[in-house]
Coordinates of C-alpha atoms and ligand atoms in Angstrom, one line a residue:
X1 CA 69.3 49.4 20.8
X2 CA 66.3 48.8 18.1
X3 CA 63.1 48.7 19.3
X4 CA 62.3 45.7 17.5
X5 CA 63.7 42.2 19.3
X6 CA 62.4 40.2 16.2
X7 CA 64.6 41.8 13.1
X8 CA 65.8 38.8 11.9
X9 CA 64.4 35.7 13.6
X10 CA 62.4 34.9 11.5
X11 CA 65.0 33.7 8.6
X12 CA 65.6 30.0 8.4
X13 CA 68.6 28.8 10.6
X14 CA 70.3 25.6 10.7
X15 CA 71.2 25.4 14.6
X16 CA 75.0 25.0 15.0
X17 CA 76.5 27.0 17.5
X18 CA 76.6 27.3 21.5
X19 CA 75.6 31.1 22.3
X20 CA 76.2 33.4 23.0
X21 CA 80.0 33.0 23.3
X22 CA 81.8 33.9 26.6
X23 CA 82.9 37.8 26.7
X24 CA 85.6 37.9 28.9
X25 CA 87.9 40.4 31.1
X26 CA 91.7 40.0 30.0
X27 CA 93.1 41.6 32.5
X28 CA 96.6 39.7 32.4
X29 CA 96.8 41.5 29.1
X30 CA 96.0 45.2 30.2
X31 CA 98.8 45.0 32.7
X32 CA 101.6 43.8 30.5
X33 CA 100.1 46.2 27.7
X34 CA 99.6 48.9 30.2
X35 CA 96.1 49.3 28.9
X36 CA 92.9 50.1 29.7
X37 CA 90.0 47.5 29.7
X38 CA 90.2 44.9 27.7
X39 CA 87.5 42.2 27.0
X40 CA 87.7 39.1 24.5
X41 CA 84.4 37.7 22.3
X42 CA 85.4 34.3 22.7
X43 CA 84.1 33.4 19.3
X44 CA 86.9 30.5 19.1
X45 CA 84.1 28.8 21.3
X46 CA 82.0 28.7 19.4
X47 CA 81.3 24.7 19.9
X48 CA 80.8 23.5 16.6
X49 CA 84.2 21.6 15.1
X50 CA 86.7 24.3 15.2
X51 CA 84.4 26.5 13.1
X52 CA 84.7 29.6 15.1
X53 CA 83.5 32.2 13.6
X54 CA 82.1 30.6 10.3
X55 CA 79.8 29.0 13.0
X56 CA 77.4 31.8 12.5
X57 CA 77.8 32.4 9.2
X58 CA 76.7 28.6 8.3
X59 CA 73.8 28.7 11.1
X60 CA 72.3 31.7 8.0
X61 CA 73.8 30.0 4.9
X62 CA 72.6 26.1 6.0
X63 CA 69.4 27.5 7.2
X64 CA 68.6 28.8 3.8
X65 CA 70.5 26.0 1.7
X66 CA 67.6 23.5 3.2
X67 CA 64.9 26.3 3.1
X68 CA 65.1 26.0 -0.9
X69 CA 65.4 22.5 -0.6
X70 CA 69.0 22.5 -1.7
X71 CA 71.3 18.7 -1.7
X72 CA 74.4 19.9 -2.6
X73 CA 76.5 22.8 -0.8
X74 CA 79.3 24.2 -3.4
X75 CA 82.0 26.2 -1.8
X76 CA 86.0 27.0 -2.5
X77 CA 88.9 28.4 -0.6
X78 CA 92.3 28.5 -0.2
X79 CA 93.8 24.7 1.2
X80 CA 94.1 26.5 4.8
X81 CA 90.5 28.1 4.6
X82 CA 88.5 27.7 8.2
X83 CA 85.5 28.2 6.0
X84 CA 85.9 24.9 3.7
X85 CA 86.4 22.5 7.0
X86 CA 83.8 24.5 9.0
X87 CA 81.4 24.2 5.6
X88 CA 81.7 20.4 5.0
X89 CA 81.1 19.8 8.8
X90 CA 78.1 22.0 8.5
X91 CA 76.7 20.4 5.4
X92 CA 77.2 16.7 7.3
X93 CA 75.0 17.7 10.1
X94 CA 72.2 19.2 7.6
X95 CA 72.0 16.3 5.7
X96 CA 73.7 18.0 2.6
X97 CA 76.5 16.9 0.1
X98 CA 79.5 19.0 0.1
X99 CA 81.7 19.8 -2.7
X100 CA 84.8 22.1 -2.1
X101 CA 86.9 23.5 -4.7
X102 CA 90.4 24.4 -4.1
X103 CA 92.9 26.6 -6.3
X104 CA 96.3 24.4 -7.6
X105 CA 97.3 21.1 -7.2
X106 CA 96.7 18.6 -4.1
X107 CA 99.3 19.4 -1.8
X108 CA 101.6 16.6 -0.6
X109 CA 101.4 17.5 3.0
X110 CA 97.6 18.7 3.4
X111 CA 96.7 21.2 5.7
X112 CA 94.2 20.1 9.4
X113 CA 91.5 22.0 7.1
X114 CA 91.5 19.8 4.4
X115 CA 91.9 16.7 6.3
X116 CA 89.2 17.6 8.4
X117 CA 86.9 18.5 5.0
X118 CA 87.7 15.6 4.0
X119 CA 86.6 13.3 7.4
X120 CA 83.5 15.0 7.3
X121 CA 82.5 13.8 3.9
X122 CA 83.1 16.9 1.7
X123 CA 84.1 15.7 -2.0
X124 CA 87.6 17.9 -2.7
X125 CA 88.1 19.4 -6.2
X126 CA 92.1 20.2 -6.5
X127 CA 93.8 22.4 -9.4
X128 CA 90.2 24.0 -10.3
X129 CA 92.1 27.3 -11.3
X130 CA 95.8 28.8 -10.3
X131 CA 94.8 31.1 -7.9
X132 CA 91.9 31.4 -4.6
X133 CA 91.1 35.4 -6.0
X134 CA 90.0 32.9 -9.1
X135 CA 87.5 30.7 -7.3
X136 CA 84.1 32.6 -7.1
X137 CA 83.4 32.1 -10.6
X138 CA 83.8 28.3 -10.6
X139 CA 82.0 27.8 -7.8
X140 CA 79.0 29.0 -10.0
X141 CA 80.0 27.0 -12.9
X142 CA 80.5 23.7 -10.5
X143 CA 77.1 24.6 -9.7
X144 CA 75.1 25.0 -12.8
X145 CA 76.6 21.6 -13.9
X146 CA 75.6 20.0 -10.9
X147 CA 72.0 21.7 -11.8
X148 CA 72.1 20.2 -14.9
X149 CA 73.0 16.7 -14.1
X150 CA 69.6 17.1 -12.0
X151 CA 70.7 18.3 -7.9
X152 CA 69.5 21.4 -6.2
X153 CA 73.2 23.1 -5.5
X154 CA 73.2 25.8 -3.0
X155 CA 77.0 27.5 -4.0
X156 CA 78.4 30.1 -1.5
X157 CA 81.7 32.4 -2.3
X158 CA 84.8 32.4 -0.9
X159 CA 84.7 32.8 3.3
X160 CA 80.7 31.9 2.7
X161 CA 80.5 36.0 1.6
X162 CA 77.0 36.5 1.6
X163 CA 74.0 38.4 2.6
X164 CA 73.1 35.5 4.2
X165 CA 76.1 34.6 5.7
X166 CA 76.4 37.9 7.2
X167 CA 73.2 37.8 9.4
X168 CA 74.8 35.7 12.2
X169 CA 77.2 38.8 13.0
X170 CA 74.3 41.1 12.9
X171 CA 72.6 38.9 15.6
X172 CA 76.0 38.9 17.3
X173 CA 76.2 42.3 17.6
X174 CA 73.2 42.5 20.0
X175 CA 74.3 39.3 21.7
X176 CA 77.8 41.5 22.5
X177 CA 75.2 44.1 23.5
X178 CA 73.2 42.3 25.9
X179 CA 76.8 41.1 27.6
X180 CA 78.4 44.5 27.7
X181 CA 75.1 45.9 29.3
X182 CA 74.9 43.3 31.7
X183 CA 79.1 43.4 32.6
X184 CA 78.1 47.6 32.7
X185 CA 80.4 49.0 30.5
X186 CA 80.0 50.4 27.0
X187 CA 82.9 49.4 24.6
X188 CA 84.4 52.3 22.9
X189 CA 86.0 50.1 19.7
X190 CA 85.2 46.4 19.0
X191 CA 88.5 44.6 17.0
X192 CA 88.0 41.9 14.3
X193 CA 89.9 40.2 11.9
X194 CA 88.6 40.8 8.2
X195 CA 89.0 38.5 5.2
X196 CA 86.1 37.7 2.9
X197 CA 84.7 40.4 4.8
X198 CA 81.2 38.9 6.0
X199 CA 82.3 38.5 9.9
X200 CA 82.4 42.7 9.6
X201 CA 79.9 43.3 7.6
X202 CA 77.3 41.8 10.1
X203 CA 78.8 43.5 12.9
X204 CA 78.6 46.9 11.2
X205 CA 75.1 45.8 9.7
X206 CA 73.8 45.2 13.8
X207 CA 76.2 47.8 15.4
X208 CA 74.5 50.5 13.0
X209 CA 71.1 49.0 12.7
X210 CA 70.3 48.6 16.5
X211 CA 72.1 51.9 17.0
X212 CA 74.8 50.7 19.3
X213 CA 77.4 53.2 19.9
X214 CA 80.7 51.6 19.6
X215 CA 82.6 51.0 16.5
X216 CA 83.7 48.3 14.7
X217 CA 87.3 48.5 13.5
X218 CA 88.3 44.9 11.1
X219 CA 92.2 44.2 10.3
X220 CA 92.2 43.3 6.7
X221 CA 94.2 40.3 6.5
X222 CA 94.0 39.0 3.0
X223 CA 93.2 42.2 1.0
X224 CA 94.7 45.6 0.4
X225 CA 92.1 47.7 3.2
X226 CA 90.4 49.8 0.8
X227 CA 89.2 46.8 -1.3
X228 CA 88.4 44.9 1.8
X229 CA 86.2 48.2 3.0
X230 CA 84.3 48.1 -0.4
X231 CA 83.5 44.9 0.1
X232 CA 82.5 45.2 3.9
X233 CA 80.0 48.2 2.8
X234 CA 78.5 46.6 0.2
X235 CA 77.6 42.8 2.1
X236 CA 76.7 45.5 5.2
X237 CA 74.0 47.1 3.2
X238 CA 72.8 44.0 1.8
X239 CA 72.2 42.3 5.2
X240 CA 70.6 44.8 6.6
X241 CA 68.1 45.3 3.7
X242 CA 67.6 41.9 4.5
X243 CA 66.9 42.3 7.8
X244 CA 64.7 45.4 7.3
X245 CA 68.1 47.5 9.4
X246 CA 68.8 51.3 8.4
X247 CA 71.5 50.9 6.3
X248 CA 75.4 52.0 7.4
X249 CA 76.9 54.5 5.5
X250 CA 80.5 54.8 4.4
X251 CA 81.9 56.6 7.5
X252 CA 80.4 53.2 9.4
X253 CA 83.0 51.0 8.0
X254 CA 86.8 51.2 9.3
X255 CA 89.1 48.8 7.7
X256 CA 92.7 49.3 8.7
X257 CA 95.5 47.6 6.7
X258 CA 96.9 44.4 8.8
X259 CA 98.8 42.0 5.8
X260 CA 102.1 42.6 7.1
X261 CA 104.5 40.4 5.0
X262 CA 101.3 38.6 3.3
X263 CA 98.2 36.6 4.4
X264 CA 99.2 33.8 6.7
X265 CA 102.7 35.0 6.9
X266 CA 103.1 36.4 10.6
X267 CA 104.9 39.5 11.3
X268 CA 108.1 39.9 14.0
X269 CA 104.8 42.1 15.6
X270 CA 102.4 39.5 14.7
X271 CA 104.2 36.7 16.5
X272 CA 104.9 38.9 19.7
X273 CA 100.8 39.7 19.6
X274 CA 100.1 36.1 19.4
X275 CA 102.7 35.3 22.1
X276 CA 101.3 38.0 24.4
X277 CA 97.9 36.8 24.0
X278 CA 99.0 33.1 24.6
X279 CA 100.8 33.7 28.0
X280 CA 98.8 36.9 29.6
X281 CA 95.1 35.6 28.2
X282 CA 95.6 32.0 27.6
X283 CA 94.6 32.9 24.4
X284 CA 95.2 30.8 21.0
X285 CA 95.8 33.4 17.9
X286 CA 96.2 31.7 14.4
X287 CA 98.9 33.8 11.9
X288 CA 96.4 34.3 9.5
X289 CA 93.8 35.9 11.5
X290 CA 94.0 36.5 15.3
X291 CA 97.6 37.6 15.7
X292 CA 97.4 40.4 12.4
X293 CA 93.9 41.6 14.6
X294 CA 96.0 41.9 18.1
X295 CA 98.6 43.2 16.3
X296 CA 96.5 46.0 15.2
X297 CA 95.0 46.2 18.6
X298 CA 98.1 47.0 19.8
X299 CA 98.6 50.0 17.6
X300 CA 94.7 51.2 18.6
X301 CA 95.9 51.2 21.8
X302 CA 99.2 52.9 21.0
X303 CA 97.3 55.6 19.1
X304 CA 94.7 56.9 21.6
X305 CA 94.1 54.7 23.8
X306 CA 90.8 53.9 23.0
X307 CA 89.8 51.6 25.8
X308 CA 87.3 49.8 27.0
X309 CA 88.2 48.1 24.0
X310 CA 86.7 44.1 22.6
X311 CA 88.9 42.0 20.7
X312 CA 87.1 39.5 18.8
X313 CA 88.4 36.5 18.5
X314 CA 87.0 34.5 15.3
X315 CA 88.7 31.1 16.4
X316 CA 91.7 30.0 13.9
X317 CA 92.7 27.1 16.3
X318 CA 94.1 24.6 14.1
X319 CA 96.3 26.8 12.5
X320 CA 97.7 28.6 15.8
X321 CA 98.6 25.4 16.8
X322 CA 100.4 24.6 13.9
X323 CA 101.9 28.0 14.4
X324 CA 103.0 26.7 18.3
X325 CA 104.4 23.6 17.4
X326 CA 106.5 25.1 14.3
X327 CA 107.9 28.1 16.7
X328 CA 108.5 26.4 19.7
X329 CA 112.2 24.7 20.0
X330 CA 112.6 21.0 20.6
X331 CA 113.0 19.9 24.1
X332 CA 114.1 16.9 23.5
X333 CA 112.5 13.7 23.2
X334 CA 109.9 12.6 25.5
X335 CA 110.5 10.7 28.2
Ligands
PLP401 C1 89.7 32.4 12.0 C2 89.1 33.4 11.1 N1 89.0 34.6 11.5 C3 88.5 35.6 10.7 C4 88.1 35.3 9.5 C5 87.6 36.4 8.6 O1 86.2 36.3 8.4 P1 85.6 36.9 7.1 O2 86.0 36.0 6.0 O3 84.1 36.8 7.4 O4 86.0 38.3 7.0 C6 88.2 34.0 9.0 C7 87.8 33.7 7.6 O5 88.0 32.6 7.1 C8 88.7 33.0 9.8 O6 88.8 31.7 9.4

């Protein structure tokens, strides 16, 4: 590990998260995958909302929102995104206004996400453009009108894909450290689900820049792999200029292709990973996220074995749920 136990502390954080998460043994899953050691980052616990992963992200992107004296947070994704509900809670508890922008028309039947975003305060912009790969740009312009009518907008990208927002998997990376140490074993891949490609990008950023020896392997979910891997190296680097890290080179990043049918859309695989994980691990995997990353677990484990192995899980709750109630047949009506 890095000499230095400081990189990085000293950036401005806005406290939202219980850490480190649990790293836990799923041994009900080695034995009905046959597999070696298996542990889970229980990033779904990560205690603030149902945040999970974005937790971190927001601890880096909050921190420096109020740092520069920011009132407004602007941010956009698609009417499921974790990010958006996670980002308007985040604002709340800062003391910041939220505006969220979403692609198309208000749905009739809105998603937990956007009901959620909305309960926390967020303002919610509907049929801003046609399309979420649209969104970044308007998130700038929302922003430089807001500057001109007079507030201090902080505006993040889709999945709060940032520098910034990449720092709190940096620092995770050492937290995983410190908990593999202690548990005495030395993981030989670490799993993650990769969208907007920040969650990664720290990871790779800390596994590379503190010289830990295992490597990081995303499932891109939303994104053919090799654009997702671009944008993983690049938001890598970045951080860890920022935190004064050697840089990771191209042969750091591994991005394996994990769409399936399309993002959100779960596989016959996908739903079998999900299922696994829900009755051997007690384990809740979202279709957009969780189940795509076991499913390409499964296939690491399938191809060589490569064991002890960490799944990360980045949380996803409210949409495995939805996922439960839609798959699992009627039992009649309650007593
Ligand atoms: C549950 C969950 N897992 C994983 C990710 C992927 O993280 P990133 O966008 O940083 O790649 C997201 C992003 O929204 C998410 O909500």
């Amino acid at each position: 590990m890095s000499e230095d136990p400081a990189v990085g502390l000293d950036l401005p954080r806005c406290a939202l998260a219980t850490l480190p998460t649990p790293l836990v043994r799923a041994d009900g899953l080695e034995r009905a995958l046959g597999a070696g050691p298996i542990w889970v980052k229980r990033d779904d616990l990560t205690g603030f909302g149902v945040a999970g992963n974005k937790a971190r992200a927001l601890e880096f992107l909050l921190g420096e929102a109020t740092a520069v004296g920011a009132d407004v947070l602007v941010a956009a994704g698609s009417p499921s995104s974790n990010f958006c509900a996670a980002a308007a809670m985040a604002a709340s508890r800062a003391g910041l206004e939220c505006h969220l922008l979403f692609p198309g028309p208000a749905p009739v039947e809105r998603s937990v996400n956007v009901e959620l975003a909305g309960a926390a305060g967020a303002r919610l912009f509907f049929d801003v453009v046609a399309t979420r790969e649209q969104l970044d740009p308007v998130v700038l312009a929302h922003a430089d009108l807001l500057a001109a009518q007079g507030r201090r907008p902080y505006a993040v990208p889709r999945g709060g894909a940032t520098a910034v927002g990449a720092v709190g998997y940096a620092h995770a990376a050492r937290e995983l450290a410190a908990q593999c140490d202690e548990a005495g074993f030395l993981p030989r891949v670490v799993v993650v689900a990769t969208g907007s490609g920040a969650t990664q990008a720290g990871l790779v950023s800390g596994q590379v820049g503190h010289g830990l020896a295992w490597r990081v392997v995303g499932a891109s979910v939303s994104r053919p792999a090799a654009e997702a891997g671009e944008q993983v190296l690049r938001l890598a680097r970045e951080c860890s200029t920022r935190l004064g890290l050697p840089p990771p080179g191209v042969g750091d990043v591994d991005v394996r292709e994990a769409r399936g049918p399309g993002f959100g859309i779960a596989s016959e695989q996908d739903r079998t990973s999900a299922q696994l994980a829900l009755r051997h691990a007690g384990l809740l995997l979202d279709p957009y996220y969780g189940a795509k990353a076991m499913t390409l677990l499964r296939h690491l484990l399938a191809e060589d074995g490569s064991t002890p192995i960490v799944f990360w899980h980045t949380g996803g709750v409210s949409a495995a749920l939805a996922a439960v109630t839609r798959t699992t047949p009627s039992r009649g009506a309650p007593a």
